[in-house]
Coordinates of C-alpha atoms in Angstrom, one line a residue:
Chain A
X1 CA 173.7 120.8 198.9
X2 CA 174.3 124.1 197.2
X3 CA 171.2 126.3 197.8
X4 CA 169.2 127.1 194.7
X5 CA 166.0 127.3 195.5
X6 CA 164.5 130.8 195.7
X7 CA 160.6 131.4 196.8
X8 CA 159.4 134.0 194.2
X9 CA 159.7 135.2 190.6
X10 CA 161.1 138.2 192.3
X11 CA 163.7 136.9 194.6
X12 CA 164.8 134.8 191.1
X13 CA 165.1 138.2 189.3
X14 CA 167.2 139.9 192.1
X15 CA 170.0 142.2 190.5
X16 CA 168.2 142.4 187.0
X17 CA 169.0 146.2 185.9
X18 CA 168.6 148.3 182.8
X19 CA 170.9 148.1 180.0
X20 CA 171.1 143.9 180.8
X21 CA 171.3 141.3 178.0
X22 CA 168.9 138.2 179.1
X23 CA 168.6 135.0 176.9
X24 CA 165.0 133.6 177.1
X25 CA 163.8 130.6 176.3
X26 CA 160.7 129.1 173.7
X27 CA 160.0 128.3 170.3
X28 CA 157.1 130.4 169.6
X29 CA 154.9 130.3 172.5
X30 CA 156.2 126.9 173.3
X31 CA 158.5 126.4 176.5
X32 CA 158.8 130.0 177.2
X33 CA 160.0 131.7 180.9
X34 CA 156.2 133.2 181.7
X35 CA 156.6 133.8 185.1
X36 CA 160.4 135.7 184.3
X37 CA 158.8 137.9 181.5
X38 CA 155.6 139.2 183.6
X39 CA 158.2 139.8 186.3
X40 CA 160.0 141.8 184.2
X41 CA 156.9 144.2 182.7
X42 CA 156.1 144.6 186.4
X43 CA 160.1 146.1 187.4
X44 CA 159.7 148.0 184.3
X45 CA 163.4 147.7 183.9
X46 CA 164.3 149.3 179.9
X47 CA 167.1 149.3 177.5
X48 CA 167.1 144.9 177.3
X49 CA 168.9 143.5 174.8
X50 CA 166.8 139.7 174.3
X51 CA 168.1 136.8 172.8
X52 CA 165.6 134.8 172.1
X53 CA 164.6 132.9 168.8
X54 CA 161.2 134.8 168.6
X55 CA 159.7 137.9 169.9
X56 CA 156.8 136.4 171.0
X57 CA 153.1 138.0 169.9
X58 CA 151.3 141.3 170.4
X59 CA 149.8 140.0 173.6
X60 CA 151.9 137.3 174.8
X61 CA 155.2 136.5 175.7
X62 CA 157.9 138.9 175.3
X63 CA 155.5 140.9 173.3
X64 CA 154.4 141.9 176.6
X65 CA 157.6 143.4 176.8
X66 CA 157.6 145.5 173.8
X67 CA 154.5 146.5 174.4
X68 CA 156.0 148.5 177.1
X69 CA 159.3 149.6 175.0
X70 CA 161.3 147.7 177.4
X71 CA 163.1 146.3 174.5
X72 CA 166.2 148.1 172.9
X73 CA 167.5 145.4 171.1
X74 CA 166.2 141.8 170.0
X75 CA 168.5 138.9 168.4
X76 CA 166.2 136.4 167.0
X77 CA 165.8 134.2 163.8
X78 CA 162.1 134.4 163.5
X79 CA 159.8 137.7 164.7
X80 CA 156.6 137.1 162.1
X81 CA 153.5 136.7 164.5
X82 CA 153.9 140.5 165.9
X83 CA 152.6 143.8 164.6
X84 CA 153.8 145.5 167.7
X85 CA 157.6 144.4 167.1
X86 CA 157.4 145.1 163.4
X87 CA 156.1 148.0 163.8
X88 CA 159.2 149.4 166.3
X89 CA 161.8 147.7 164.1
X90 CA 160.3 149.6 160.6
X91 CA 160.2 152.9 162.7
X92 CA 163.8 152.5 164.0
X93 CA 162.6 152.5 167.7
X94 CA 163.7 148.7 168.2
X95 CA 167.3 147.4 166.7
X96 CA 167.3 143.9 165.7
X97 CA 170.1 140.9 164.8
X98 CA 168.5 138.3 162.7
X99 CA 170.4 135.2 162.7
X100 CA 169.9 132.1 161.9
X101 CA 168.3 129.8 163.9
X102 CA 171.4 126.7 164.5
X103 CA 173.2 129.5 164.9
X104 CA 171.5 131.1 167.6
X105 CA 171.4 127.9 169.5
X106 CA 174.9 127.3 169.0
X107 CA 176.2 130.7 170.2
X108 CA 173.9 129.8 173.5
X109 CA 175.5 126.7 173.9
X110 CA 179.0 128.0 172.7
X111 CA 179.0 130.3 175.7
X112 CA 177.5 127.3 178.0
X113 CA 180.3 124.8 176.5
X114 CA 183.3 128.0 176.5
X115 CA 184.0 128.5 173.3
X116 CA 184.8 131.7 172.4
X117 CA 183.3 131.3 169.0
X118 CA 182.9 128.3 166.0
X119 CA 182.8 128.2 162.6
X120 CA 179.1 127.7 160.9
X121 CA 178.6 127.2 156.7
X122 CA 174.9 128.8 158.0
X123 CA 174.6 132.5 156.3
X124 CA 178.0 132.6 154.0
X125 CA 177.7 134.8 150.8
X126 CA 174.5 135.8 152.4
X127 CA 174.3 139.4 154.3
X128 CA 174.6 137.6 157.6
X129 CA 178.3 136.9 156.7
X130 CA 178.6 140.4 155.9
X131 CA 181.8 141.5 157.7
X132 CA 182.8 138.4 159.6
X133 CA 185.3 136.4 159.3
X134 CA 185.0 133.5 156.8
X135 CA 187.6 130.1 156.4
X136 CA 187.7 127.3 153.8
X137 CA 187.6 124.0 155.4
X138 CA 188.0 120.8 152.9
X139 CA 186.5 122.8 150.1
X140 CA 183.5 124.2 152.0
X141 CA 183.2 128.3 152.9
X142 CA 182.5 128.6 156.7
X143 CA 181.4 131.8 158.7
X144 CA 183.1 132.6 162.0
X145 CA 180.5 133.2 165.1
X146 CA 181.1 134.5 168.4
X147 CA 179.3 132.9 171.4
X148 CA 177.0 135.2 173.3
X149 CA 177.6 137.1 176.0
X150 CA 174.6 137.8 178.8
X151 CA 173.6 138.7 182.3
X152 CA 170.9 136.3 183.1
X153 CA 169.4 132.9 181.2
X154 CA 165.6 132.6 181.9
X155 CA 164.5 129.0 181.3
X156 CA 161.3 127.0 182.1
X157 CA 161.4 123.5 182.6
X158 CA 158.9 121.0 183.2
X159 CA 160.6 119.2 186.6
X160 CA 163.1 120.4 188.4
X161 CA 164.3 119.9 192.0
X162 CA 166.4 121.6 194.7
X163 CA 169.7 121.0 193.2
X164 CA 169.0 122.6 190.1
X165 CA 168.7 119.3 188.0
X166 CA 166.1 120.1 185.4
X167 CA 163.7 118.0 183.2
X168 CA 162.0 119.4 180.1
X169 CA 158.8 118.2 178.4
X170 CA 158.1 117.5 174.7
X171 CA 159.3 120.4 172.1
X172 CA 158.9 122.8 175.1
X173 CA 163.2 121.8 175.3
X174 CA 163.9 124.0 172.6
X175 CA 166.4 126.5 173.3
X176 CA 166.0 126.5 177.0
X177 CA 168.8 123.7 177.9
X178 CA 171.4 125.5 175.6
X179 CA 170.8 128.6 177.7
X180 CA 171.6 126.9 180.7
X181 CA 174.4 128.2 181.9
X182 CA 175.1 130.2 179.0
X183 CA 174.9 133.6 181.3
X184 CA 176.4 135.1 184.0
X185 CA 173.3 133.9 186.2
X186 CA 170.9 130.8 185.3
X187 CA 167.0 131.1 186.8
X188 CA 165.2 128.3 186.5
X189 CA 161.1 128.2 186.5
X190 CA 159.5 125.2 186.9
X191 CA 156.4 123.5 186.6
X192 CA 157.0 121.1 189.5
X193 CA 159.5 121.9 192.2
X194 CA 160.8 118.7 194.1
X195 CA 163.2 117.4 197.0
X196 CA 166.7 116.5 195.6
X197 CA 166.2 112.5 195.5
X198 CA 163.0 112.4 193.5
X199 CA 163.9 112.9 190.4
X200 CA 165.7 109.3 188.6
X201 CA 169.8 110.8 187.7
X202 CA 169.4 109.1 184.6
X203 CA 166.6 111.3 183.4
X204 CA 168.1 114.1 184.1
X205 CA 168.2 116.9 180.9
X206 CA 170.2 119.7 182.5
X207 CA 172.7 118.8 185.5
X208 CA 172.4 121.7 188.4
X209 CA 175.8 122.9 188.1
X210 CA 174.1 124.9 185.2
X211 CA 171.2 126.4 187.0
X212 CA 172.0 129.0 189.7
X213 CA 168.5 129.7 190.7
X214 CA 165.4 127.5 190.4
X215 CA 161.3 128.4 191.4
X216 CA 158.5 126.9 190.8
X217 CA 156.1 129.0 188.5
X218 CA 152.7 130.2 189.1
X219 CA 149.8 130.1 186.7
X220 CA 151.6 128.4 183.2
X221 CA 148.6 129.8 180.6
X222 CA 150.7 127.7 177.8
X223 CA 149.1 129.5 174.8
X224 CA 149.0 127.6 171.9
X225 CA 149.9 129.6 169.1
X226 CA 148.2 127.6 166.0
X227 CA 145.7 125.2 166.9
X228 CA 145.8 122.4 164.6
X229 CA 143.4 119.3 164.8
X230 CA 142.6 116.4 162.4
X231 CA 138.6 115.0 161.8
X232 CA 137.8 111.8 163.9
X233 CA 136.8 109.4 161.7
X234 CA 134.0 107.4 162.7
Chain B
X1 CA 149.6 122.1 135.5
X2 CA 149.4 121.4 139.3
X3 CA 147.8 122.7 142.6
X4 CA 150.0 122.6 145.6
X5 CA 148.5 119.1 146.3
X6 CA 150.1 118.3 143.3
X7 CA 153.6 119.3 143.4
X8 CA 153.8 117.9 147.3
X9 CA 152.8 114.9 145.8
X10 CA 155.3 114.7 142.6
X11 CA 157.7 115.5 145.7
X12 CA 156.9 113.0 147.6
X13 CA 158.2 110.2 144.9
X14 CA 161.6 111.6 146.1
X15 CA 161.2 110.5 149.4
X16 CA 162.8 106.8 149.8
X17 CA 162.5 104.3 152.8
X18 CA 164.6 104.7 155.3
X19 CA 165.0 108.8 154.9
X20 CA 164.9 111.3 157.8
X21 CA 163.6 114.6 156.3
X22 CA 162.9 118.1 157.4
X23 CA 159.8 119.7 155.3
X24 CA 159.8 123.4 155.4
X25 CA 156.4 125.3 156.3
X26 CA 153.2 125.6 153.1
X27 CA 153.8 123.2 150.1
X28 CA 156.0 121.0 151.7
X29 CA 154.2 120.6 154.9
X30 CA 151.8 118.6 152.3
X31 CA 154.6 116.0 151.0
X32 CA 154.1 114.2 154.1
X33 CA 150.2 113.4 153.2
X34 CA 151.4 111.7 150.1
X35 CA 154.4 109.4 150.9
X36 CA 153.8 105.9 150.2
X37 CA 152.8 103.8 153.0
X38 CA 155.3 101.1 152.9
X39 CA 158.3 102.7 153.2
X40 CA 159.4 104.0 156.4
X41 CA 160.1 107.8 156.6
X42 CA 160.6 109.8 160.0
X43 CA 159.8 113.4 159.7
X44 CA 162.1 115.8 162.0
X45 CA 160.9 119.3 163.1
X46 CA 163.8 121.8 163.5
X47 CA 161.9 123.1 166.9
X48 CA 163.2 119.6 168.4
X49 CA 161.1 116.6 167.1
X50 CA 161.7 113.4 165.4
X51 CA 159.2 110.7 164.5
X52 CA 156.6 113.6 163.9
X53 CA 153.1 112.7 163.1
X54 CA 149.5 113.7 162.2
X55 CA 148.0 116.7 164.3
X56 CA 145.7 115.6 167.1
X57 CA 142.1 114.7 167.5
X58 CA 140.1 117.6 168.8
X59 CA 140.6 117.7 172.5
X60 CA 144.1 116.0 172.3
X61 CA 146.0 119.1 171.6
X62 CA 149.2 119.2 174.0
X63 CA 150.5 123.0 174.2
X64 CA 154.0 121.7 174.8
X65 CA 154.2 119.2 171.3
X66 CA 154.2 121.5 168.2
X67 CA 156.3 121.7 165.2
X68 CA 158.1 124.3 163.7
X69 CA 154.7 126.4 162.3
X70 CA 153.6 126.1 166.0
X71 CA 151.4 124.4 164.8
X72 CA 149.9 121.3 167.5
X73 CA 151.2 117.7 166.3
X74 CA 151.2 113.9 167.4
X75 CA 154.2 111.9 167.7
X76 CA 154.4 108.3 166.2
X77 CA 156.2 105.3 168.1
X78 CA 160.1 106.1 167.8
X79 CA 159.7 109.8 168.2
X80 CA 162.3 111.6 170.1
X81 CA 162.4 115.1 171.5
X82 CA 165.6 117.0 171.9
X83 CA 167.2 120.6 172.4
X84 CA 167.7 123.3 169.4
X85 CA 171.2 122.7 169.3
X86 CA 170.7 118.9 168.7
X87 CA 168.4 119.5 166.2
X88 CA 170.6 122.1 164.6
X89 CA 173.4 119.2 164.6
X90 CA 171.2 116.9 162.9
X91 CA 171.0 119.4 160.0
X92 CA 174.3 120.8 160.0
X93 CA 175.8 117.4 160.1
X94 CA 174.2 115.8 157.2
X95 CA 172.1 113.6 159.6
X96 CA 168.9 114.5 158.0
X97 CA 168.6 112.9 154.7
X98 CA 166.5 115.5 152.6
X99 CA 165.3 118.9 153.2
X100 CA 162.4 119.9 151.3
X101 CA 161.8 123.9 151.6
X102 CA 159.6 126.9 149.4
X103 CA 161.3 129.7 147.7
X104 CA 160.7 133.5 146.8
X105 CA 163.2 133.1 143.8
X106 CA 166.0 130.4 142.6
X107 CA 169.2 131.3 140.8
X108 CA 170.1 128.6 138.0
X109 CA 173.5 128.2 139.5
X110 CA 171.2 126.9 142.7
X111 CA 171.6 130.1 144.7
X112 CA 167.9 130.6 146.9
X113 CA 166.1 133.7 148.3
X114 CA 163.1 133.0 150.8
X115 CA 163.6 135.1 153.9
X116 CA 163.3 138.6 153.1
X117 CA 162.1 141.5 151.0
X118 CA 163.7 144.7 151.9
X119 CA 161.2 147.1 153.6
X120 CA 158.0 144.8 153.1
X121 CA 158.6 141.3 154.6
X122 CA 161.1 140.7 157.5
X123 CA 160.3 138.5 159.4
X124 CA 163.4 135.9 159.4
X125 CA 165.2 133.6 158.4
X126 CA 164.2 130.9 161.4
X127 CA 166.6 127.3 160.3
X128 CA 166.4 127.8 156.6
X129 CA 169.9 129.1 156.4
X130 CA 171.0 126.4 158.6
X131 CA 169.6 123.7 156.4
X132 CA 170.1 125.1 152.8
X133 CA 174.1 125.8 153.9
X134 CA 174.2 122.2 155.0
X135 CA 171.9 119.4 153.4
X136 CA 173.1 117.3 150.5
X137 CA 169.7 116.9 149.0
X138 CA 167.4 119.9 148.5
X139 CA 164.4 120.1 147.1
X140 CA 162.4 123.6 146.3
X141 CA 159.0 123.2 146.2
X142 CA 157.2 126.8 144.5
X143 CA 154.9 127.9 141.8
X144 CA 156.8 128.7 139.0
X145 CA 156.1 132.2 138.8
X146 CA 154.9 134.9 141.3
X147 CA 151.7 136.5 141.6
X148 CA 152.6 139.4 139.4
X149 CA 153.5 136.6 136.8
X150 CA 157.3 136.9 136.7
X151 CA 159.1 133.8 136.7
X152 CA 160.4 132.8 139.6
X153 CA 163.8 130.4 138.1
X154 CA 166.3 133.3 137.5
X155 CA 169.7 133.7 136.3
X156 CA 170.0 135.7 139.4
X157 CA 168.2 136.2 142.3
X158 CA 167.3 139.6 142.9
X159 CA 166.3 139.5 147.0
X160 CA 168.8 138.5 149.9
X161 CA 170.5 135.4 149.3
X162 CA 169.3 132.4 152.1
X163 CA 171.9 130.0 150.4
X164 CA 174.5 129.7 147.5
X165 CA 175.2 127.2 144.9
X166 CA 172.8 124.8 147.3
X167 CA 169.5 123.7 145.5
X168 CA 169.7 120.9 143.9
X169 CA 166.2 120.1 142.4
X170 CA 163.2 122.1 141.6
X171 CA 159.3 121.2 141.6
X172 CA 157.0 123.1 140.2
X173 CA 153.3 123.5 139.3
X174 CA 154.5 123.5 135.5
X175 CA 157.8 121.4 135.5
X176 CA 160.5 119.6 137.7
X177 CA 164.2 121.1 137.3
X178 CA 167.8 120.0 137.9
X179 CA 170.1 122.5 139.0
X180 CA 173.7 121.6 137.0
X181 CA 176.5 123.7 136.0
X182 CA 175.0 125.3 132.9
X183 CA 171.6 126.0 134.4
X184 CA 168.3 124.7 135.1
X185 CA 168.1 121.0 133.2
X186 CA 163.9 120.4 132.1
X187 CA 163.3 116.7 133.6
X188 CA 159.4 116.6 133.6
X189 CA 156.5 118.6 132.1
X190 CA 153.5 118.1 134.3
X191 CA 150.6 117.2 132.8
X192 CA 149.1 118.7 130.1
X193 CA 152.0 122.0 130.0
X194 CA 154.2 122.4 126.8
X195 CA 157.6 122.8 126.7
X196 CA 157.1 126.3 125.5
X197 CA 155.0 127.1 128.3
X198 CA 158.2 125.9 130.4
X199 CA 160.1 128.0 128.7
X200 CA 158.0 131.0 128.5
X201 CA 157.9 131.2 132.3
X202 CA 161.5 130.5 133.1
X203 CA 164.4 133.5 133.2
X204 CA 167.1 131.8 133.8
X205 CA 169.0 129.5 131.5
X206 CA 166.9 126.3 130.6
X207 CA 168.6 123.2 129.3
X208 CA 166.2 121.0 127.2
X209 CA 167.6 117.6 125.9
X210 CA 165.0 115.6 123.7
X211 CA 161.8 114.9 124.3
X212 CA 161.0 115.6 127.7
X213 CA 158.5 113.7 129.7
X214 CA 155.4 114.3 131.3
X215 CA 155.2 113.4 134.8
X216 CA 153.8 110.6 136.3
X217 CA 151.7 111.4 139.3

């Protein structure tokens, strides 16, 4: 078996430099890399481009990495929860690429699938088709979209085992299995690190051959972003 | 004239059995309180849930099940969890059945505007680009004019375009709307608003034909 399993956060991170384009992954709060992103405050490593489909809030998540003005550049469909990051993007310190969310996820999994690029009806004759490429296909105006390009995918699973097999847990999937792969370099965190054999093949999410380093994580926090709850009715 | 409960629940005669919908975050979040309970609807989250259902009992909340406000949820028997990229097929392939979605402004040719106002609110445009550029069936759910009073049913949007040419139907806290070729068609009247109130509020071209109803709700 192909080893995959590293010991630390910082053995997974190994080779991460300035000026790198990492795609992280979450919805919100929800399913984000949290041991990857305090690794990354503590190397202090700047100029990041970040894909990721939000910025995360003041306090948490990748805001943790703006805090620190790690950040030159985030690609995203949805920043609301974060003074910090609106703040840098009015003021010109922080460039950002909003684009739309099915879009996003397809120009992760684009580059996971190799695709150079697809055509999407998402954005056209809005200013997100502004100078691209745009075909007529059966009557319907399309929008050409390049797959991504990046260094390193950080991705958190629920289960995962030695081989790099990964299983996710309710809407924590989100983006993280289409960046699986999708980079140069695929680190895996887990919740639960296993021996290859444990997990059932046929509940398998994410096959290994897409994960190039796996850990398990330390300390998940899992902050819920908006608490919603319902009355018991007696 | 309605409340928001009102117009989610004039919306949420639209919804028929058997339809897979996607309800956008504020008024429509509420349609789903007021669908009839013997049809069978599945609610699907763009974040990666199908089968969505009421939020949890105190105590109950699971960090890892939200929808797409982040906000914690249930699921009901049939739910399925998937990847963004799934769901993102599910919308851009005309899986999902009807999208119901709010609105800064709406053009009478059925152009919308909700993501952005240029140097005051930019937050995104998350999947409503994604599901205005794809689904069949669209309804807006708004007030009918903004806070400053100006109507919000224009001849032409004045804020970046989400969509164009894409909404289909329009509902209100004064009126519910057809988009067709020669501009916003006046279906309903909700209760107790005049025609000329209608018309008062509305800048883009209205089409009235008869005697227009009020609704039913």
């Amino acid at each position: 078996m192909i080893k995959k399993v590293v010991s630390n956060v910082s053995e997974a991170l190994e080779g991460v430099q300035d000026g790198m384009t990492f795609m992280l992954g979450g919805f919100g709060l929800c399913g984000i890399p949290e041991n990857a992103i305090t690794e990354l405050v503590r190397l202090g490593i700047k100029d990041i481009t970040c894909i990721s489909n939000n910025a995360g809030v003041d306090d948490f998540g990748l805001g943790l990495l703006l805090q620190k003005h790690q950040i030159k550049k985030m690609i995203s469909s949805y920043v609301g929860e974060n003074d910090e990051f609106e703040r840098q993007m009015l003021s010109g310190e922080l460039e950002v690429e909003l684009t739309p969310q099915g879009t996003l996820a397809e120009k992760c999994r684009a580059a996971q699938a190799g695709f150079p690029a697809f055509y999407t009806p998402a954005g056209f004759g809005t200013e997100v088709a502004e100078g691209k490429e745009t075909r007529e296909f059966d009557g319907k105006m399309y929008v050409l979209e390049p797959a991504f390009k990046a260094d390193y995918s950080f991705v958190k699973a629920w289960k995962g085992d030695e081989a790099g097999n990964l299983i996710f847990k309710g809407t924590a999937r989100n983006f993280n299995p289409c960046m699986c792969g999708a980079a140069a370099i695929t680190v895996a965190e887990v919740e639960e690190l296993v021996p290859a054999g444990t997990l059932n093949p046929n509940k398998i999410h994410i096959p290994g051959i897409f994960v190039q380093r796996i850990f398990q994580g330390e300390k998940y926090e899992k902050r819920i972003e908006q608490r919603t709850v319902r009355e018991r009715m007696d | 004239m309605l409340d928001k409960n009102g117009i989610a629940k004039r919306i949420a005669q639209e919804v028929q059995d058997g339809y897979y919908v996607n309800l956008g975050i504020g008024i429509p979040t509420l349609v789903a309180n007021f669908v009839r309970d013997d049809i069978s609807v599945e609610f699907q989250s763009e974040n990666g849930v199908l089968g969505m259902g009421p939020f949890p009992f105190e105590g109950e909340e699971d960090a890892d099940i939200i929808n797409a406000g982040k906000q914690t949820i249930t699921t009901l028997p049939g739910a399925s969890f998937f990847d963004s990229a799934t769901s993102f097929s599910m919308i851009r392939g005309k899986h999902v059945d009807l999208t119901i979605l709010g609105a800064m402004e709406v053009a009478d040719n059925g152009d919308i505007a909700n993501w952005k106002i240029p140097g005051k609110m930019v937050k995104g445009m998350g999947g409503a680009m994604d599901l205005v550029a794809s689904a069949e069936n669209i309804i807006v759910a708004m007030m009918h004019t903004n806070r400053a009073g100006h109507s919000k049913l224009l001849k032409k949007c004045s804020l970046p375009l989400t969509g164009v040419g894409c909404v289909k139907k329009i509902v209100t806290n004064l009126a519910v709307l057809e988009v067709t070729n020669e501009g916003f068609k006046l279906l309903e009247r909700a209760p107790g608003v005049s025609v000329e109130e209608i018309k008062n509020a509305t800048e883009g071209n209205l089409l009235i034909e008869g005697n227009v109803p009020e609704m039913l709700i």
